[in-house]
Structure formats: C-alpha cells, structure tokens
mmCIF file of C-alpha atoms in Angstrom:
data_model
loop_
_atom_site.group_PDB
_atom_site.id
_atom_site.type_symbol
_atom_site.label_atom_id
_atom_site.label_comp_id
_atom_site.label_asym_id
_atom_site.label_seq_id
_atom_site.Cartn_x
_atom_site.Cartn_y
_atom_site.Cartn_z
ATOM 1 C CA MET A 138 13.026 -25.617 -48.746
ATOM 2 C CA THR A 139 12.323 -29.288 -48.046
ATOM 3 C CA GLY A 140 15.305 -31.035 -46.464
ATOM 4 C CA ALA A 141 16.036 -34.744 -46.642
ATOM 5 C CA THR A 142 14.634 -35.382 -43.188
ATOM 6 C CA PHE A 143 11.395 -33.390 -43.518
ATOM 7 C CA ASP A 144 8.175 -34.347 -45.272
ATOM 8 C CA HIS A 145 6.760 -30.822 -45.416
ATOM 9 C CA ASP A 146 8.254 -27.414 -46.087
ATOM 10 C CA VAL A 147 6.008 -25.802 -43.490
ATOM 11 C CA VAL A 148 3.267 -26.663 -41.026
ATOM 12 C CA VAL A 149 0.815 -24.068 -39.737
ATOM 13 C CA VAL A 150 -0.152 -24.856 -36.143
ATOM 14 C CA GLY A 151 -3.672 -23.610 -35.461
ATOM 15 C CA GLY A 152 -4.013 -23.561 -39.221
ATOM 16 C CA CYS A 153 -7.782 -23.863 -39.607
ATOM 17 C CA GLY A 154 -8.476 -20.372 -38.265
ATOM 18 C CA HIS A 155 -8.900 -16.970 -39.883
ATOM 19 C CA VAL A 156 -5.150 -16.259 -39.822
ATOM 20 C CA GLY A 157 -3.593 -19.685 -40.293
ATOM 21 C CA LEU A 158 -5.725 -21.119 -43.083
ATOM 22 C CA PRO A 159 -5.273 -18.303 -45.621
ATOM 23 C CA LEU A 160 -1.531 -18.381 -44.936
ATOM 24 C CA ALA A 161 -1.353 -22.134 -45.473
ATOM 25 C CA ILE A 162 -3.362 -21.867 -48.697
ATOM 26 C CA ALA A 163 -1.222 -18.980 -49.952
ATOM 27 C CA LEU A 164 2.060 -20.789 -49.289
ATOM 28 C CA ALA A 165 0.745 -23.931 -50.978
ATOM 29 C CA SER A 166 -0.271 -21.867 -54.008
ATOM 30 C CA ARG A 167 3.363 -20.767 -54.358
ATOM 31 C CA GLY A 168 4.657 -24.299 -54.639
ATOM 32 C CA LEU A 169 5.486 -25.199 -51.034
ATOM 33 C CA ASN A 170 4.468 -28.492 -49.465
ATOM 34 C CA VAL A 171 2.238 -27.307 -46.628
ATOM 35 C CA ALA A 172 0.624 -29.068 -43.681
ATOM 36 C CA ILE A 173 -2.008 -27.776 -41.276
ATOM 37 C CA GLN A 174 -2.189 -28.949 -37.672
ATOM 38 C CA ASP A 175 -5.257 -28.022 -35.643
ATOM 39 C CA ILE A 176 -7.020 -29.473 -32.588
ATOM 40 C CA ASP A 177 -10.449 -28.841 -34.152
ATOM 41 C CA GLY A 178 -11.189 -32.131 -35.891
ATOM 42 C CA ALA A 179 -14.385 -30.871 -37.510
ATOM 43 C CA ALA A 180 -12.542 -27.911 -39.048
ATOM 44 C CA VAL A 181 -9.762 -30.208 -40.278
ATOM 45 C CA ASP A 182 -12.298 -32.506 -41.956
ATOM 46 C CA LEU A 183 -14.014 -29.531 -43.559
ATOM 47 C CA VAL A 184 -10.729 -28.216 -44.949
ATOM 48 C CA LEU A 185 -9.781 -31.646 -46.302
ATOM 49 C CA SER A 186 -13.142 -31.756 -48.088
ATOM 50 C CA GLY A 187 -12.259 -28.522 -49.858
ATOM 51 C CA GLU A 188 -14.591 -26.301 -47.855
ATOM 52 C CA LEU A 189 -13.727 -23.250 -45.752
ATOM 53 C CA PRO A 190 -14.829 -23.115 -42.082
ATOM 54 C CA PHE A 191 -15.499 -19.376 -42.546
ATOM 55 C CA MET A 192 -15.859 -16.733 -45.236
ATOM 56 C CA GLU A 193 -12.676 -15.619 -46.999
ATOM 57 C CA ASN A 194 -12.888 -14.096 -50.458
ATOM 58 C CA GLY A 195 -11.048 -16.023 -53.142
ATOM 59 C CA ALA A 196 -9.723 -18.725 -50.820
ATOM 60 C CA GLN A 197 -11.895 -21.755 -51.552
ATOM 61 C CA GLU A 198 -10.819 -22.245 -55.157
ATOM 62 C CA VAL A 199 -7.154 -21.973 -54.170
ATOM 63 C CA LEU A 200 -7.733 -24.427 -51.314
ATOM 64 C CA GLN A 201 -9.312 -26.984 -53.620
ATOM 65 C CA LYS A 202 -6.497 -26.658 -56.141
ATOM 66 C CA ALA A 203 -3.847 -27.104 -53.420
ATOM 67 C CA LEU A 204 -5.583 -30.216 -52.123
ATOM 68 C CA ALA A 205 -5.944 -31.635 -55.626
ATOM 69 C CA ASN A 206 -2.257 -31.280 -56.480
ATOM 70 C CA GLY A 207 -1.082 -32.576 -53.111
ATOM 71 C CA ALA A 208 0.477 -29.293 -51.969
ATOM 72 C CA LEU A 209 -1.685 -29.101 -48.848
ATOM 73 C CA THR A 210 -2.816 -31.501 -46.152
ATOM 74 C CA ALA A 211 -4.339 -31.143 -42.693
ATOM 75 C CA SER A 212 -4.347 -33.199 -39.507
ATOM 76 C CA THR A 213 -5.077 -33.111 -35.798
ATOM 77 C CA ASP A 214 -1.923 -35.173 -35.178
ATOM 78 C CA PRO A 215 0.759 -33.065 -33.439
ATOM 79 C CA GLY A 216 3.345 -35.454 -34.852
ATOM 80 C CA ILE A 217 3.089 -33.631 -38.160
ATOM 81 C CA ILE A 218 4.947 -30.732 -36.513
ATOM 82 C CA GLY A 219 8.161 -32.748 -36.313
ATOM 83 C CA ARG A 220 7.920 -33.692 -39.977
ATOM 84 C CA SER A 221 7.994 -30.061 -41.131
ATOM 85 C CA GLU A 222 11.030 -27.846 -41.654
ATOM 86 C CA ALA A 223 9.269 -24.597 -40.736
ATOM 87 C CA VAL A 224 6.600 -24.371 -38.026
ATOM 88 C CA VAL A 225 4.324 -21.337 -38.114
ATOM 89 C CA VAL A 226 2.425 -20.952 -34.837
ATOM 90 C CA VAL A 227 -0.975 -19.242 -34.921
ATOM 91 C CA ILE A 228 -2.565 -19.423 -31.474
ATOM 92 C CA GLY A 229 -5.241 -17.073 -30.161
ATOM 93 C CA THR A 230 -4.210 -14.605 -27.461
ATOM 94 C CA PRO A 231 -7.430 -13.292 -25.861
ATOM 95 C CA VAL A 232 -7.805 -11.120 -22.789
ATOM 96 C CA ASP A 233 -9.674 -12.491 -19.773
ATOM 97 C CA GLU A 234 -12.864 -11.238 -18.134
ATOM 98 C CA HIS A 235 -10.810 -8.643 -16.242
ATOM 99 C CA LEU A 236 -9.319 -7.339 -19.528
ATOM 100 C CA ASN A 237 -5.909 -8.778 -18.651
ATOM 101 C CA PRO A 238 -3.866 -10.491 -21.400
ATOM 102 C CA ASP A 239 -2.347 -13.886 -20.784
ATOM 103 C CA PRO A 240 1.341 -13.532 -21.738
ATOM 104 C CA HIS A 241 1.816 -17.261 -21.171
ATOM 105 C CA ALA A 242 -0.827 -18.567 -23.609
ATOM 106 C CA VAL A 243 1.539 -19.199 -26.535
ATOM 107 C CA THR A 244 4.346 -20.418 -24.273
ATOM 108 C CA LYS A 245 2.012 -22.862 -22.553
ATOM 109 C CA ALA A 246 0.715 -24.251 -25.828
ATOM 110 C CA LEU A 247 4.226 -24.763 -27.173
ATOM 111 C CA ARG A 248 5.426 -26.302 -23.912
ATOM 112 C CA GLU A 249 2.691 -28.922 -24.205
ATOM 113 C CA SER A 250 3.879 -29.859 -27.696
ATOM 114 C CA LEU A 251 7.648 -29.569 -27.196
ATOM 115 C CA GLY A 252 8.064 -33.279 -27.846
ATOM 116 C CA SER A 253 6.930 -32.736 -31.421
ATOM 117 C CA PHE A 254 9.745 -30.322 -32.307
ATOM 118 C CA ARG A 255 13.150 -31.258 -33.747
ATOM 119 C CA ASP A 256 16.572 -29.703 -34.074
ATOM 120 C CA GLY A 257 17.071 -27.615 -37.196
ATOM 121 C CA GLN A 258 13.521 -26.333 -37.506
ATOM 122 C CA LEU A 259 12.458 -22.730 -38.028
ATOM 123 C CA VAL A 260 9.731 -21.734 -35.550
ATOM 124 C CA VAL A 261 7.740 -18.655 -36.591
ATOM 125 C CA LEU A 262 5.379 -16.980 -34.132
ATOM 126 C CA ARG A 263 2.490 -15.473 -36.088
ATOM 127 C CA SER A 264 0.111 -14.639 -33.224
ATOM 128 C CA THR A 265 -0.213 -11.117 -31.881
ATOM 129 C CA VAL A 266 1.693 -11.484 -28.631
ATOM 130 C CA TYR A 267 2.355 -9.538 -25.475
ATOM 131 C CA PRO A 268 5.793 -7.868 -25.695
ATOM 132 C CA GLY A 269 8.483 -10.244 -24.489
ATOM 133 C CA VAL A 270 6.760 -13.459 -25.495
ATOM 134 C CA THR A 271 9.228 -14.127 -28.327
ATOM 135 C CA LYS A 272 12.087 -14.015 -25.837
ATOM 136 C CA ASN A 273 10.239 -16.435 -23.556
ATOM 137 C CA ILE A 274 9.756 -18.845 -26.454
ATOM 138 C CA GLU A 275 13.466 -18.681 -27.227
ATOM 139 C CA LYS A 276 14.227 -19.556 -23.607
ATOM 140 C CA LEU A 277 11.666 -22.376 -23.707
ATOM 141 C CA PHE A 278 13.411 -24.120 -26.585
ATOM 142 C CA GLU A 279 16.859 -23.458 -25.149
ATOM 143 C CA GLY A 280 15.808 -24.933 -21.815
ATOM 144 C CA ALA A 281 14.513 -28.027 -23.592
ATOM 145 C CA GLY A 282 17.836 -28.473 -25.372
ATOM 146 C CA LEU A 283 16.277 -27.918 -28.780
ATOM 147 C CA HIS A 284 18.328 -26.123 -31.428
ATOM 148 C CA VAL A 285 15.738 -24.263 -33.464
ATOM 149 C CA ASP A 286 15.612 -20.825 -35.041
ATOM 150 C CA VAL A 287 12.848 -18.616 -33.612
ATOM 151 C CA ALA A 288 11.304 -15.691 -35.489
ATOM 152 C CA PHE A 289 8.345 -13.407 -34.900
ATOM 153 C CA CYS A 290 6.501 -12.404 -38.087
ATOM 154 C CA PRO A 291 3.140 -10.824 -37.185
ATOM 155 C CA GLU A 292 0.101 -11.302 -39.391
ATOM 156 C CA ARG A 293 -1.126 -8.115 -41.044
ATOM 157 C CA ILE A 294 -4.196 -9.150 -43.019
ATOM 158 C CA ALA A 295 -7.781 -8.014 -42.730
ATOM 159 C CA GLU A 296 -10.458 -10.697 -42.714
ATOM 160 C CA GLY A 297 -11.911 -11.100 -46.177
ATOM 161 C CA ARG A 298 -8.821 -9.669 -47.884
ATOM 162 C CA ALA A 299 -6.235 -12.291 -46.960
ATOM 163 C CA MET A 300 -5.790 -13.764 -50.427
ATOM 164 C CA GLU A 301 -4.951 -10.302 -51.733
ATOM 165 C CA GLU A 302 -3.008 -8.840 -48.830
ATOM 166 C CA LEU A 303 -0.760 -11.844 -48.156
ATOM 167 C CA PHE A 304 0.780 -11.179 -51.567
ATOM 168 C CA SER A 305 0.676 -7.380 -51.594
ATOM 169 C CA LEU A 306 1.526 -6.155 -48.095
ATOM 170 C CA PRO A 307 5.111 -5.919 -46.803
ATOM 171 C CA GLN A 308 5.997 -8.679 -44.332
ATOM 172 C CA ILE A 309 7.595 -7.750 -41.019
ATOM 173 C CA VAL A 310 10.306 -10.276 -40.112
ATOM 174 C CA SER A 311 12.119 -10.285 -36.797
ATOM 175 C CA ALA A 312 14.561 -12.654 -35.110
ATOM 176 C CA ARG A 313 17.440 -12.585 -32.668
ATOM 177 C CA THR A 314 20.012 -14.022 -35.086
ATOM 178 C CA PRO A 315 20.802 -13.329 -38.759
ATOM 179 C CA GLN A 316 20.260 -17.006 -39.583
ATOM 180 C CA ALA A 317 16.754 -17.096 -38.117
ATOM 181 C CA ARG A 318 15.893 -13.784 -39.751
ATOM 182 C CA ASP A 319 17.154 -14.946 -43.144
ATOM 183 C CA ARG A 320 15.221 -18.206 -42.945
ATOM 184 C CA ALA A 321 12.012 -16.399 -42.036
ATOM 185 C CA ALA A 322 12.565 -13.846 -44.802
ATOM 186 C CA LYS A 323 13.059 -16.698 -47.300
ATOM 187 C CA LEU A 324 9.828 -18.357 -46.155
ATOM 188 C CA PHE A 325 7.705 -15.233 -46.512
ATOM 189 C CA GLY A 326 9.612 -14.220 -49.622
ATOM 190 C CA ASN A 327 7.494 -16.866 -51.328
ATOM 191 C CA LEU A 328 4.571 -14.477 -50.886
ATOM 192 C CA THR A 329 6.078 -11.004 -51.198
ATOM 193 C CA ALA A 330 9.375 -9.414 -52.163
ATOM 194 C CA SER A 331 8.810 -6.638 -49.620
ATOM 195 C CA ILE A 332 10.416 -7.683 -46.325
ATOM 196 C CA VAL A 333 10.850 -5.281 -43.399
ATOM 197 C CA GLU A 334 13.302 -6.325 -40.696
ATOM 198 C CA LEU A 335 12.991 -5.464 -37.002
ATOM 199 C CA GLU A 336 14.193 -6.783 -33.685
ATOM 200 C CA PRO A 337 11.644 -9.086 -31.975
ATOM 201 C CA GLU A 338 10.570 -6.572 -29.324
ATOM 202 C CA GLU A 339 10.182 -3.888 -31.987
ATOM 203 C CA ALA A 340 8.041 -6.191 -34.117
ATOM 204 C CA GLU A 341 5.860 -7.146 -31.151
ATOM 205 C CA LEU A 342 5.120 -3.483 -30.509
ATOM 206 C CA ALA A 343 4.723 -2.747 -34.219
ATOM 207 C CA LYS A 344 1.816 -5.170 -34.402
ATOM 208 C CA LEU A 345 0.170 -3.793 -31.253
ATOM 209 C CA PHE A 346 0.720 -0.200 -32.371
ATOM 210 C CA THR A 347 -0.948 -0.970 -35.722
ATOM 211 C CA ASN A 348 -4.142 -2.296 -34.173
ATOM 212 C CA ASN A 349 -4.191 0.390 -31.491
ATOM 213 C CA TRP A 350 -3.842 3.122 -34.081
ATOM 214 C CA ARG A 351 -6.907 1.845 -35.935
ATOM 215 C CA TYR A 352 -8.867 1.497 -32.696
ATOM 216 C CA ILE A 353 -8.031 5.050 -31.623
ATOM 217 C CA LYS A 354 -9.016 6.456 -35.025
ATOM 218 C CA PHE A 355 -12.369 4.682 -34.800
ATOM 219 C CA ALA A 356 -12.836 6.042 -31.288
ATOM 220 C CA ALA A 357 -12.168 9.584 -32.499
ATOM 221 C CA ALA A 358 -14.797 9.149 -35.206
ATOM 222 C CA ASN A 359 -17.322 7.726 -32.744
ATOM 223 C CA GLN A 360 -16.663 10.570 -30.314
ATOM 224 C CA PHE A 361 -17.161 13.108 -33.097
ATOM 225 C CA TYR A 362 -20.364 11.292 -34.036
ATOM 226 C CA ARG A 363 -21.710 11.623 -30.525
ATOM 227 C CA MET A 364 -20.820 15.330 -30.397
ATOM 228 C CA ALA A 365 -22.648 16.023 -33.648
ATOM 229 C CA ASN A 366 -25.608 13.789 -32.860
ATOM 230 C CA ASP A 367 -26.115 15.376 -29.438
ATOM 231 C CA HIS A 368 -26.779 18.625 -31.293
ATOM 232 C CA GLY A 369 -28.990 17.089 -33.949
ATOM 233 C CA LEU A 370 -26.280 17.213 -36.621
ATOM 234 C CA ASP A 371 -25.257 14.525 -39.103
ATOM 235 C CA TYR A 372 -21.631 13.488 -38.483
ATOM 236 C CA ASP A 373 -21.282 11.673 -41.812
ATOM 237 C CA ARG A 374 -22.446 14.712 -43.782
ATOM 238 C CA ILE A 375 -19.868 16.827 -41.923
ATOM 239 C CA ARG A 376 -17.126 14.217 -42.423
ATOM 240 C CA LYS A 377 -17.697 13.950 -46.149
ATOM 241 C CA ALA A 378 -17.686 17.717 -46.550
ATOM 242 C CA LEU A 379 -14.472 18.317 -44.616
ATOM 243 C CA SER A 380 -12.626 15.482 -46.357
ATOM 244 C CA HIS A 381 -13.719 16.400 -49.868
ATOM 245 C CA ASP A 382 -10.524 16.946 -51.910
ATOM 246 C CA TYR A 383 -8.713 17.581 -48.618
ATOM 247 C CA PRO A 384 -5.895 15.012 -48.231
ATOM 248 C CA ARG A 385 -5.184 15.698 -44.563
ATOM 249 C CA ALA A 386 -8.648 14.446 -43.618
ATOM 250 C CA ALA A 387 -8.906 11.639 -46.152
ATOM 251 C CA ASP A 388 -8.385 8.956 -43.517
ATOM 252 C CA MET A 389 -11.116 10.154 -41.134
ATOM 253 C CA PRO A 390 -13.390 7.118 -40.648
ATOM 254 C CA GLY A 391 -17.122 7.074 -40.501
ATOM 255 C CA ALA A 392 -18.810 6.175 -37.225
ATOM 256 C CA GLY A 393 -19.746 2.601 -36.381
ATOM 257 C CA PHE A 394 -19.074 -0.430 -34.223
ATOM 258 C CA ALA A 395 -15.307 -0.910 -33.786
ATOM 259 C CA ALA A 396 -15.314 -4.572 -32.868
ATOM 260 C CA GLY A 397 -13.861 -7.953 -33.692
ATOM 261 C CA PRO A 398 -11.252 -10.230 -32.137
ATOM 262 C CA CYS A 399 -8.228 -7.929 -32.493
ATOM 263 C CA LEU A 400 -8.571 -4.188 -31.960
ATOM 264 C CA PHE A 401 -10.113 -4.090 -28.489
ATOM 265 C CA LYS A 402 -8.049 -7.067 -27.294
ATOM 266 C CA ASP A 403 -4.753 -5.622 -28.495
ATOM 267 C CA THR A 404 -5.552 -2.228 -26.970
ATOM 268 C CA MET A 405 -5.927 -3.983 -23.629
ATOM 269 C CA GLN A 406 -2.645 -5.844 -24.213
ATOM 270 C CA LEU A 407 -0.851 -2.535 -24.715
ATOM 271 C CA ALA A 408 -2.608 -1.089 -21.657
ATOM 272 C CA ALA A 409 -1.270 -3.957 -19.540
ATOM 273 C CA PHE A 410 2.201 -3.461 -21.031
ATOM 274 C CA THR A 411 2.160 0.163 -19.777
ATOM 275 C CA ASP A 412 0.992 -0.853 -16.286
ATOM 276 C CA ASN A 413 -2.467 0.516 -17.113
ATOM 277 C CA SER A 414 -1.194 4.042 -17.660
ATOM 278 C CA TYR A 415 -2.384 3.995 -21.273
ATOM 279 C CA VAL A 416 -4.988 6.724 -20.886
ATOM 280 C CA LEU A 417 -5.609 7.121 -24.607
ATOM 281 C CA GLY A 418 -6.240 3.411 -25.071
ATOM 282 C CA HIS A 419 -8.626 3.198 -22.140
ATOM 283 C CA SER A 420 -10.489 6.265 -23.410
ATOM 284 C CA ALA A 421 -10.804 4.699 -26.857
ATOM 285 C CA MET A 422 -12.214 1.557 -25.252
ATOM 286 C CA LEU A 423 -14.822 3.542 -23.335
ATOM 287 C CA VAL A 424 -15.946 5.367 -26.478
ATOM 288 C CA ASN A 425 -16.063 2.355 -28.800
ATOM 289 C CA GLU A 426 -17.510 -0.113 -26.325
ATOM 290 C CA GLY A 427 -19.997 2.525 -25.170
ATOM 291 C CA LEU A 428 -21.515 3.175 -28.594
ATOM 292 C CA PRO A 429 -24.269 0.508 -28.355
ATOM 293 C CA LEU A 430 -25.486 1.909 -25.037
ATOM 294 C CA TYR A 431 -25.342 5.451 -26.406
ATOM 295 C CA LEU A 432 -27.536 4.476 -29.356
ATOM 296 C CA VAL A 433 -30.093 2.820 -27.093
ATOM 297 C CA THR A 434 -30.182 5.884 -24.825
ATOM 298 C CA GLN A 435 -30.748 8.127 -27.849
ATOM 299 C CA MET A 436 -33.514 5.848 -29.096
ATOM 300 C CA GLU A 437 -35.226 6.079 -25.702
ATOM 301 C CA GLN A 438 -35.368 9.868 -26.028
ATOM 302 C CA THR A 439 -37.273 9.635 -29.311
ATOM 303 C CA TYR A 440 -39.323 6.449 -29.034
ATOM 304 C CA ASP A 441 -41.320 4.592 -26.405
ATOM 305 C CA LEU A 442 -38.724 1.834 -26.500
ATOM 306 C CA PRO A 443 -40.257 -0.517 -23.889
ATOM 307 C CA ALA A 444 -43.312 -0.775 -26.127
ATOM 308 C CA LEU A 445 -41.368 -1.446 -29.331
ATOM 309 C CA ARG A 446 -39.725 -4.476 -30.867
ATOM 310 C CA VAL A 447 -36.274 -3.663 -32.273
ATOM 311 C CA GLY A 448 -34.800 -5.483 -35.254
ATOM 312 C CA ILE A 449 -31.004 -5.657 -35.525
ATOM 313 C CA LEU A 450 -29.781 -6.112 -39.092
ATOM 314 C CA GLY A 451 -26.311 -7.639 -39.105
ATOM 315 C CA MET A 452 -24.753 -9.558 -36.210
ATOM 316 C CA ALA A 453 -21.222 -10.095 -37.568
ATOM 317 C CA PHE A 454 -18.536 -7.797 -36.230
ATOM 318 C CA LYS A 455 -18.063 -6.121 -39.615
ATOM 319 C CA ALA A 456 -19.556 -5.932 -43.088
ATOM 320 C CA GLU A 457 -19.484 -8.917 -45.462
ATOM 321 C CA SER A 458 -18.275 -11.274 -42.718
ATOM 322 C CA ASP A 459 -19.680 -14.279 -40.884
ATOM 323 C CA ASP A 460 -17.461 -13.709 -37.837
ATOM 324 C CA ILE A 461 -19.346 -12.776 -34.647
ATOM 325 C CA ARG A 462 -16.338 -12.728 -32.306
ATOM 326 C CA SER A 463 -16.560 -9.661 -30.023
ATOM 327 C CA SER A 464 -19.356 -8.277 -32.185
ATOM 328 C CA LEU A 465 -20.925 -5.178 -30.671
ATOM 329 C CA SER A 466 -24.217 -6.126 -32.299
ATOM 330 C CA TYR A 467 -24.543 -8.728 -29.562
ATOM 331 C CA LYS A 468 -23.788 -6.132 -26.917
ATOM 332 C CA LEU A 469 -26.526 -4.009 -28.451
ATOM 333 C CA LYS A 470 -28.840 -7.021 -28.339
ATOM 334 C CA ARG A 471 -28.211 -7.584 -24.609
ATOM 335 C CA ILE A 472 -28.967 -3.954 -23.799
ATOM 336 C CA LEU A 473 -32.142 -3.960 -25.871
ATOM 337 C CA GLU A 474 -33.343 -7.203 -24.292
ATOM 338 C CA PHE A 475 -33.524 -5.275 -21.026
ATOM 339 C CA ARG A 476 -34.717 -1.882 -22.288
ATOM 340 C CA SER A 477 -37.006 -2.586 -25.245
ATOM 341 C CA GLY A 478 -40.147 -4.581 -25.906
ATOM 342 C CA GLY A 479 -38.235 -7.305 -27.709
ATOM 343 C CA VAL A 480 -35.264 -7.921 -30.009
ATOM 344 C CA LEU A 481 -35.249 -9.641 -33.400
ATOM 345 C CA CYS A 482 -31.931 -10.371 -35.118
ATOM 346 C CA THR A 483 -30.864 -11.339 -38.625
ATOM 347 C CA ASP A 484 -27.690 -11.740 -40.663
ATOM 348 C CA PRO A 485 -27.218 -13.147 -44.175
ATOM 349 C CA TYR A 486 -23.829 -14.687 -43.399
ATOM 350 C CA VAL A 487 -23.771 -15.830 -39.760
ATOM 351 C CA THR A 488 -24.439 -19.564 -39.387
ATOM 352 C CA VAL A 489 -23.551 -20.206 -35.742
ATOM 353 C CA ASP A 490 -26.533 -18.476 -34.093
ATOM 354 C CA ASP A 491 -29.758 -20.510 -34.106
ATOM 355 C CA GLY A 492 -31.699 -17.510 -32.809
ATOM 356 C CA LEU A 493 -31.362 -15.504 -36.030
ATOM 357 C CA MET A 494 -34.432 -14.913 -38.164
ATOM 358 C CA PRO A 495 -34.917 -14.368 -41.903
ATOM 359 C CA LEU A 496 -34.644 -10.728 -42.920
ATOM 360 C CA GLU A 497 -38.211 -10.567 -44.179
ATOM 361 C CA ASP A 498 -39.553 -11.738 -40.808
ATOM 362 C CA VAL A 499 -37.554 -9.124 -38.940
ATOM 363 C CA LEU A 500 -38.701 -6.392 -41.313
ATOM 364 C CA GLU A 501 -42.310 -7.449 -40.835
ATOM 365 C CA GLN A 502 -42.325 -7.921 -37.057
ATOM 366 C CA ALA A 503 -39.992 -5.150 -35.823
ATOM 367 C CA ASP A 504 -41.210 -1.645 -35.032
ATOM 368 C CA ILE A 505 -37.806 0.001 -35.379
ATOM 369 C CA LEU A 506 -34.602 -1.187 -37.082
ATOM 370 C CA VAL A 507 -30.900 -0.811 -36.267
ATOM 371 C CA ILE A 508 -28.097 -1.476 -38.756
ATOM 372 C CA GLY A 509 -25.680 -3.576 -36.685
ATOM 373 C CA ALA A 510 -23.288 -4.647 -39.441
ATOM 374 C CA PRO A 511 -23.377 -2.646 -42.699
ATOM 375 C CA HIS A 512 -23.692 -5.589 -45.077
ATOM 376 C CA GLN A 513 -24.314 -4.520 -48.664
ATOM 377 C CA ALA A 514 -27.393 -6.740 -48.608
ATOM 378 C CA TYR A 515 -29.059 -3.982 -46.570
ATOM 379 C CA ALA A 516 -27.911 -1.064 -48.721
ATOM 380 C CA GLY A 517 -31.052 -1.071 -50.834
ATOM 381 C CA LEU A 518 -33.390 -1.615 -47.911
ATOM 382 C CA ALA A 519 -36.850 -0.173 -48.455
ATOM 383 C CA THR A 520 -38.957 0.253 -45.325
ATOM 384 C CA ASP A 521 -41.340 2.766 -43.826
ATOM 385 C CA LYS A 522 -40.084 1.958 -40.320
ATOM 386 C CA PRO A 523 -37.524 4.090 -38.459
ATOM 387 C CA VAL A 524 -33.925 2.987 -39.035
ATOM 388 C CA VAL A 525 -30.996 3.766 -36.746
ATOM 389 C CA ASP A 526 -28.074 3.807 -39.180
ATOM 390 C CA VAL A 527 -24.890 5.045 -37.536
ATOM 391 C CA TRP A 528 -22.972 3.853 -40.626
ATOM 392 C CA ASN A 529 -25.142 5.908 -43.037
ATOM 393 C CA LEU A 530 -25.377 2.746 -45.141
ATOM 394 C CA LEU A 531 -28.764 3.788 -46.488
ATOM 395 C CA GLY A 532 -27.647 7.339 -47.274
ATOM 396 C CA ASN A 533 -30.332 8.945 -45.145
ATOM 397 C CA GLY A 534 -28.029 10.345 -42.487
ATOM 398 C CA THR A 535 -26.771 9.151 -39.108
ATOM 399 C CA THR A 536 -28.731 11.166 -36.587
ATOM 400 C CA VAL A 537 -30.689 9.348 -33.893
#
C-alpha cells in the first residue's frame, strides 16, 4: 500500500487504546508498516517498550515482534498523520452527565488536526459515532479543500478477544464513493476476507443496533432475574433448564452487571437519535443500571446491613478484564458506602485503584461478600460467609 510520498501504510490515531492498539498490532502482523499516534505520552512510551497499557489476550507477543522487525512505531507527534497513506481514527465518543451524546466530538478532534492531513489519503472512522457524523467529516475535509477518501468501518471486537476477532469476524466497510469503499476494503482485507458493504448511514446504525441488541438482551435477563428472585426462585437454574437442548433459547444470557464503555453509552446515543422516543432502550437502561440498587435492597431484607461490612470481589466491568470504565461494581460500592457498615473492594487485575485490598484481607474482614465481576479467580472461592452471586459463578444459585 505504501506510496512514494508516504512513510507508513497506515496510522492509527488514538492508537494506544483498547480499540486502536489491537488494530495497529494486527495490521503490523500482516506485513503493513504501521504507526500509532496518541496524545497520551505515557501510553506511547509503554507501547514502545513492548508493554501493553491494558490487558488483551495474545497481544503483547505480537506487539513485541512488530516493534522488533520495524513494522510498528508510536508517537505523540501529529505530524506522523501526514506521513501515512491511510489514517484510522479511533476517538472516544462518550455521553455527558445528562446522557446526551456529543455528535461533534470526532469532528472537533479532526478539525484541530486538519493541518496534518494531505491529499490522497484514506481516512477511516473507526469510532462508534452518532448517525450523520461520517457525512459531517466528509464536509469538513471538503470545506478545507482536502481531497481525501472517507470511510466508516466500525470496530466489532470484544475486549480480551481482539487478536482473535480482528481476523475472524466480517468487517463492515462503508463509504460514499466506490473508490473510498474499495480502498477501505483493501485495508481491512489484510485481516479478513469477509467484507460486508453498506452505505455510511447504514453502517453507523448497524454498529449502534449491535450494541443496543446486546444491552436489551442483558436487560431482559436481569428483569427475569428480578422476577424470579422476588419469589425466592433461582433464575439461573430456570434459565439452564429451559435452554437445555432447546435452540430457540440458547442465547438467553445469565443475569449480571451489563456495564462497560459501550453498551449503555450507545443505547443513549440511539435514544438521542430517536428524539428520546426509544422506550425500549430507556427501559433497558433502567433495568441494567438499577441492578446494583436492587441487590442492596434485597440484602437489606435479609441482613442487618448497616452493621455489616460488605466485600466486593471484582471491580472491573467484566470478567478477566482490568477495565473499570462504567463498571457497575463502583456504583454498587457507592450505594453500599451509604447503606452498609463499610465496603471493602478487591480485584486481581485492576491496577488504577489505590483503594483496592488483597483478596485475603477482604475475605477475612468482610461480613458478607458480593461477586462484582465474575473473574475465574473467584470460581473456587471457599468461605463460610454469605455470598451474593447474581452470576452464579460459585454454582450455589443466584437468589438473594
């Protein structure tokens, strides 16, 4: 792909994060000359040393190999953007404190770095964006007099599985022109032969629909859990029975915290897109976000909670992860700090919270335990203390 006037085949902007870094590593492993541009200097230095800033199965060895053979580099210098033929943009798109998405976040970031772009480049938006953002980016470059091809190719990976799924999952490719679409398909064809083409607005909704569908399924499971638990019945026992050798129920999830940086946020993006008439999405949010409070309320009915210290096992937003973004374990912690006699927290993977304690200290000092994130490290837990286990990780049922 490298042209005579470009030093790199591709640069990943925001490339030290959970989405950008695995992509950069994967492309480098397929023989492309890849650069990473990120404003986080500490993360850039860590990557250049061959270390990952976060957990990602199977990525570190590939990173070190790519660095060793010169296929990958990283920098905070925005000038590296102009030295790359393809520019993949991975910028976070959070909702604000009022649950409103910022449809201008990606546009603003690119406007600030317009001087780094050059004619002839392929610009790929990889962030999950509010519908219509791709069109705004096209207008941004046109207004600046830059002749670039713009594509939207949403990320589809799950944290922890990137180095598998980048090569196995079909890649959605969308662009306004055949040339831009073909260039984007060629880029991602280095990873997978399965390319699915859509128009940009269709692809924007496809990504939001995907995350919303998962969020709604989790909400259904959590609502079913509450129904069963309110009558003293074990939801997970019921779920396993009804799905046993019954294909139409095979995808019914277990109950648990539906959290993380994507599902809730993208449900709110779709709600804003429908002028807040997305009743199903708002209902899913109320169920999923309400689960920590529900568990505390149920605990209060059984235990003298103000007199008890509660230990939360697992503060990451999901199992086998060190990522605490939007983790409902922290929401549970805040509620318990007000309604219990004390809260003790632990996690074998999280390194960014100085308040965490060793597991053995929590097990010794807590009066009651809650499984916050179902890490396998807790699966063999042996304790004589009560355990609230909505995940049924321990196999003793989910009733509270």
